[in-house]
Coordinates of C-alpha atoms in Angstrom, one line a residue:
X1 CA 77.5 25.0 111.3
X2 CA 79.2 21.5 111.8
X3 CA 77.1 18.3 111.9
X4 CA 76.6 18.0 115.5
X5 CA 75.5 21.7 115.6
X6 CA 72.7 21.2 113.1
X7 CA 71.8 18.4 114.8
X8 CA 71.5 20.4 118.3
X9 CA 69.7 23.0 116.8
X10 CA 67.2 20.4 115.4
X11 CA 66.8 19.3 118.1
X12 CA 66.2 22.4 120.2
X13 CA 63.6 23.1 117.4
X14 CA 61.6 19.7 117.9
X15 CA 62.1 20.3 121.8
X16 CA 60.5 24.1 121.6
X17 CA 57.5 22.9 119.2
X18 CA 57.0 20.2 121.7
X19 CA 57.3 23.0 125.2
X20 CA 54.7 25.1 123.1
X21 CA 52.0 22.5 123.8
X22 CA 53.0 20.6 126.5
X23 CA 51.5 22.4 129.0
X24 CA 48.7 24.1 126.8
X25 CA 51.0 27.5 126.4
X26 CA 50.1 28.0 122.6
X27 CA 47.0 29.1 123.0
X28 CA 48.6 31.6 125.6
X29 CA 50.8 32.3 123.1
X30 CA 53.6 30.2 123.8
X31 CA 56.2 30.3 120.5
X32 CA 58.4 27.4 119.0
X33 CA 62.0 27.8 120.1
X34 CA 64.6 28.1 117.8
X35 CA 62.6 28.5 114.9
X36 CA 63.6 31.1 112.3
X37 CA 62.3 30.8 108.6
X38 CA 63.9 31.1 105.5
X39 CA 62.6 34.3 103.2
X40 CA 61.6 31.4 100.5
X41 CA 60.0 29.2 103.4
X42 CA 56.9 27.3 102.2
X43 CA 54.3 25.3 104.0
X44 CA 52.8 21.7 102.5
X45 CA 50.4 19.3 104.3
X46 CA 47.5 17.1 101.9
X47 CA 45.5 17.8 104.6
X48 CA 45.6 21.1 105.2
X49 CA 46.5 22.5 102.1
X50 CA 45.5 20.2 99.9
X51 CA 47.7 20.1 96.5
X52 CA 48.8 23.4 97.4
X53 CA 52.8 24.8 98.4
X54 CA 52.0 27.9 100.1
X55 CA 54.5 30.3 100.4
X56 CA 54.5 31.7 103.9
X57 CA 56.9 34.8 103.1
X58 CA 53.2 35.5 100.5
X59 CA 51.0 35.0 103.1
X60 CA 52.8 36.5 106.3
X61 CA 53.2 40.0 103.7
X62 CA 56.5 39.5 103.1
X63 CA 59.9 37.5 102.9
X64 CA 60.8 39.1 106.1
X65 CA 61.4 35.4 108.3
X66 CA 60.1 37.7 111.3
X67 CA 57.0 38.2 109.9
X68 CA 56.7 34.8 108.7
X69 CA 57.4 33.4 112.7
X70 CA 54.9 36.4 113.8
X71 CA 52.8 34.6 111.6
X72 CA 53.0 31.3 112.3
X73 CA 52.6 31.9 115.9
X74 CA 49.4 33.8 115.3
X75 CA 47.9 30.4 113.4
X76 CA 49.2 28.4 116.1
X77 CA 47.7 30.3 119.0
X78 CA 44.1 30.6 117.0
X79 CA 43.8 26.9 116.2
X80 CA 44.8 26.4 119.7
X81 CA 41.8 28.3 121.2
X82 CA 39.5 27.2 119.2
X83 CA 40.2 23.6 119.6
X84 CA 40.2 24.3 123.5
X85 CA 36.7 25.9 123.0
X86 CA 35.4 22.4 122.8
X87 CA 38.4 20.4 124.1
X88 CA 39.3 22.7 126.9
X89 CA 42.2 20.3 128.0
X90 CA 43.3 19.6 124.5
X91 CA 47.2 18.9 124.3
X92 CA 49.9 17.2 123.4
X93 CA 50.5 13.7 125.3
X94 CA 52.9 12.2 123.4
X95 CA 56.0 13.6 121.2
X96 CA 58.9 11.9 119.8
X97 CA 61.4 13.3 117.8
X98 CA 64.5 12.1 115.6
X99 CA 67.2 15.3 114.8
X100 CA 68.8 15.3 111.4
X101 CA 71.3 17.0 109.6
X102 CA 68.8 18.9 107.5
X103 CA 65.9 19.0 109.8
X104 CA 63.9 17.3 112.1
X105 CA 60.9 14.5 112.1
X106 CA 58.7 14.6 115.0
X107 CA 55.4 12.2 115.6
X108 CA 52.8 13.7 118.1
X109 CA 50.0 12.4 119.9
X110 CA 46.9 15.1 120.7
X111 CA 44.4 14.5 123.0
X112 CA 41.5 16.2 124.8
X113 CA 38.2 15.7 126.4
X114 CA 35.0 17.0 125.7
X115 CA 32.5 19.4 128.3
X116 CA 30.5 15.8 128.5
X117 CA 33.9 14.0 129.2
X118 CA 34.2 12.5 125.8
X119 CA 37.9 11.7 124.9
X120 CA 38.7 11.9 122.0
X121 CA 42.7 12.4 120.3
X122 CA 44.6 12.0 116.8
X123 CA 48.8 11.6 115.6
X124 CA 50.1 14.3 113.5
X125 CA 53.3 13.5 112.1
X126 CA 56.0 16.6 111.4
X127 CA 58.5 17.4 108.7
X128 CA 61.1 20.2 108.9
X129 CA 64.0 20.9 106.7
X130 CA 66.5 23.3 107.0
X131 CA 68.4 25.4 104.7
X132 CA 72.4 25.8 105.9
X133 CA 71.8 28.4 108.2
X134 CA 69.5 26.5 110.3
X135 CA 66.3 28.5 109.0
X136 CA 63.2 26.4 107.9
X137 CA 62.8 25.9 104.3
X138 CA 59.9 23.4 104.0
X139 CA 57.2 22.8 107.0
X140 CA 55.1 19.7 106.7
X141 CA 52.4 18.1 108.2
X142 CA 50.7 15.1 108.2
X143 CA 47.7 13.5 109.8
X144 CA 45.2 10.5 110.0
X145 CA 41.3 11.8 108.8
X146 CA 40.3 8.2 110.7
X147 CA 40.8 10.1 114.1
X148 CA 41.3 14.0 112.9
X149 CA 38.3 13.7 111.0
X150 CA 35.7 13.7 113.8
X151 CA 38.0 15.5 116.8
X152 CA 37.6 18.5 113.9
X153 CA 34.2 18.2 113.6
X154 CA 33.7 18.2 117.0
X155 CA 36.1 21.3 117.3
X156 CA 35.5 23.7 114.5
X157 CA 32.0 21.8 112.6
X158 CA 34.0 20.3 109.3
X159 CA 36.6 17.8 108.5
X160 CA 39.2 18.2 106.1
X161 CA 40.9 17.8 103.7
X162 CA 41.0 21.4 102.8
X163 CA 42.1 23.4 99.8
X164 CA 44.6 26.3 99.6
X165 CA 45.7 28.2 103.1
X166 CA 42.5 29.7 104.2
X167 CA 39.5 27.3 104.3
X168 CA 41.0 25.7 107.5
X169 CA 41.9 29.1 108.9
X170 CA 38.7 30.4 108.1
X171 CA 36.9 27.6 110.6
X172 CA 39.0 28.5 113.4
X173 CA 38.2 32.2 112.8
X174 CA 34.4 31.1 113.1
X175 CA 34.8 29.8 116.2
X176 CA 36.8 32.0 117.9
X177 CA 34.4 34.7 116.9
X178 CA 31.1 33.1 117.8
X179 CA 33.3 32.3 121.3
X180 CA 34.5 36.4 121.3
X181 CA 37.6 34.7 121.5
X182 CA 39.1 36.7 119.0

């Protein structure tokens, strides 16, 4: 791919994370566009993962990038639910994005209200680089405990920061099940 291709295809990728939650259509399960992973992709946020790389080919069971997007999506459409449980109009409000030649940065603004009308929202901020066929190599995401703090209290009964891949998961699993949402 020439410049301006990677840079269309970043962008696409920005634009289909962003159509995934514009409308609330991840928790329907709504996919990011133009996203394919590497086999060596791997996953970093302080917040979610704490110190920890995780190596979605490992966790997805295997370095198939298929599995790894099946995979992905699947998080994407739990967390989804289970915010909505208590933020039923949960979304995003806000996106903007800047296209690279290796990626794509992308700042988002969430928001929902409680059943008692309670508003309450947080920014996460987005890092994706690419490897020369367009394919994610490194996902990262970053967010604000001042604000995500208590909207994830309120949505799954703990704030982060978290340690390794599955305490977070493990919280949205909880509510989804005691909602039969599973």
């Amino acid at each position: 791919m020439n410049l301006e291709e990677k840079i269309s295809l970043h962008q696409r990728m920005a634009d289909g994370y962003r159509n995934a939650y514009l409308h609330q259509g991840a928790k329907d399960g709504a996919t990011y566009d133009s996203w394919k992973f590497a086999p060596d992709a791997i996953y970093s946020s302080p917040y979610f993962t704490g110190h920890d790389v995780i190596d979605l080919g490992g966790i997805s069971g295997g370095a198939d990038s298929s599995l790894i997007f099946e995979a992905i999506a699947a998080s994407a459409i739990q967390e989804a639910k289970a915010y909505s449980v208590t933020f039923p109009d949960w979304k995003l409000v806000d996106y903007t994005s800047w296209a690279a030649e290796n990626g794509y940065v992308a700042r988002v603004r969430w928001e929902g209200h409680t059943r008692d009308g309670l508003k309450m929202g947080f920014y996460s901020t987005t890092f994706v680089e690419t490897n020369n066929n367009g394919e994610i190599r490194h996902w990262q995401t970053f967010v604000n405990d001042e604000e995500y703090g208590p909207f994830l209290e309120a949505a799954i009964g703990r704030r982060g920061p978290f340690k390794g891949h599955l305490e977070y998961m493990e919280l949205v699993g909880k509510v989804l099940r005691e909602n039969g949402l599973e």
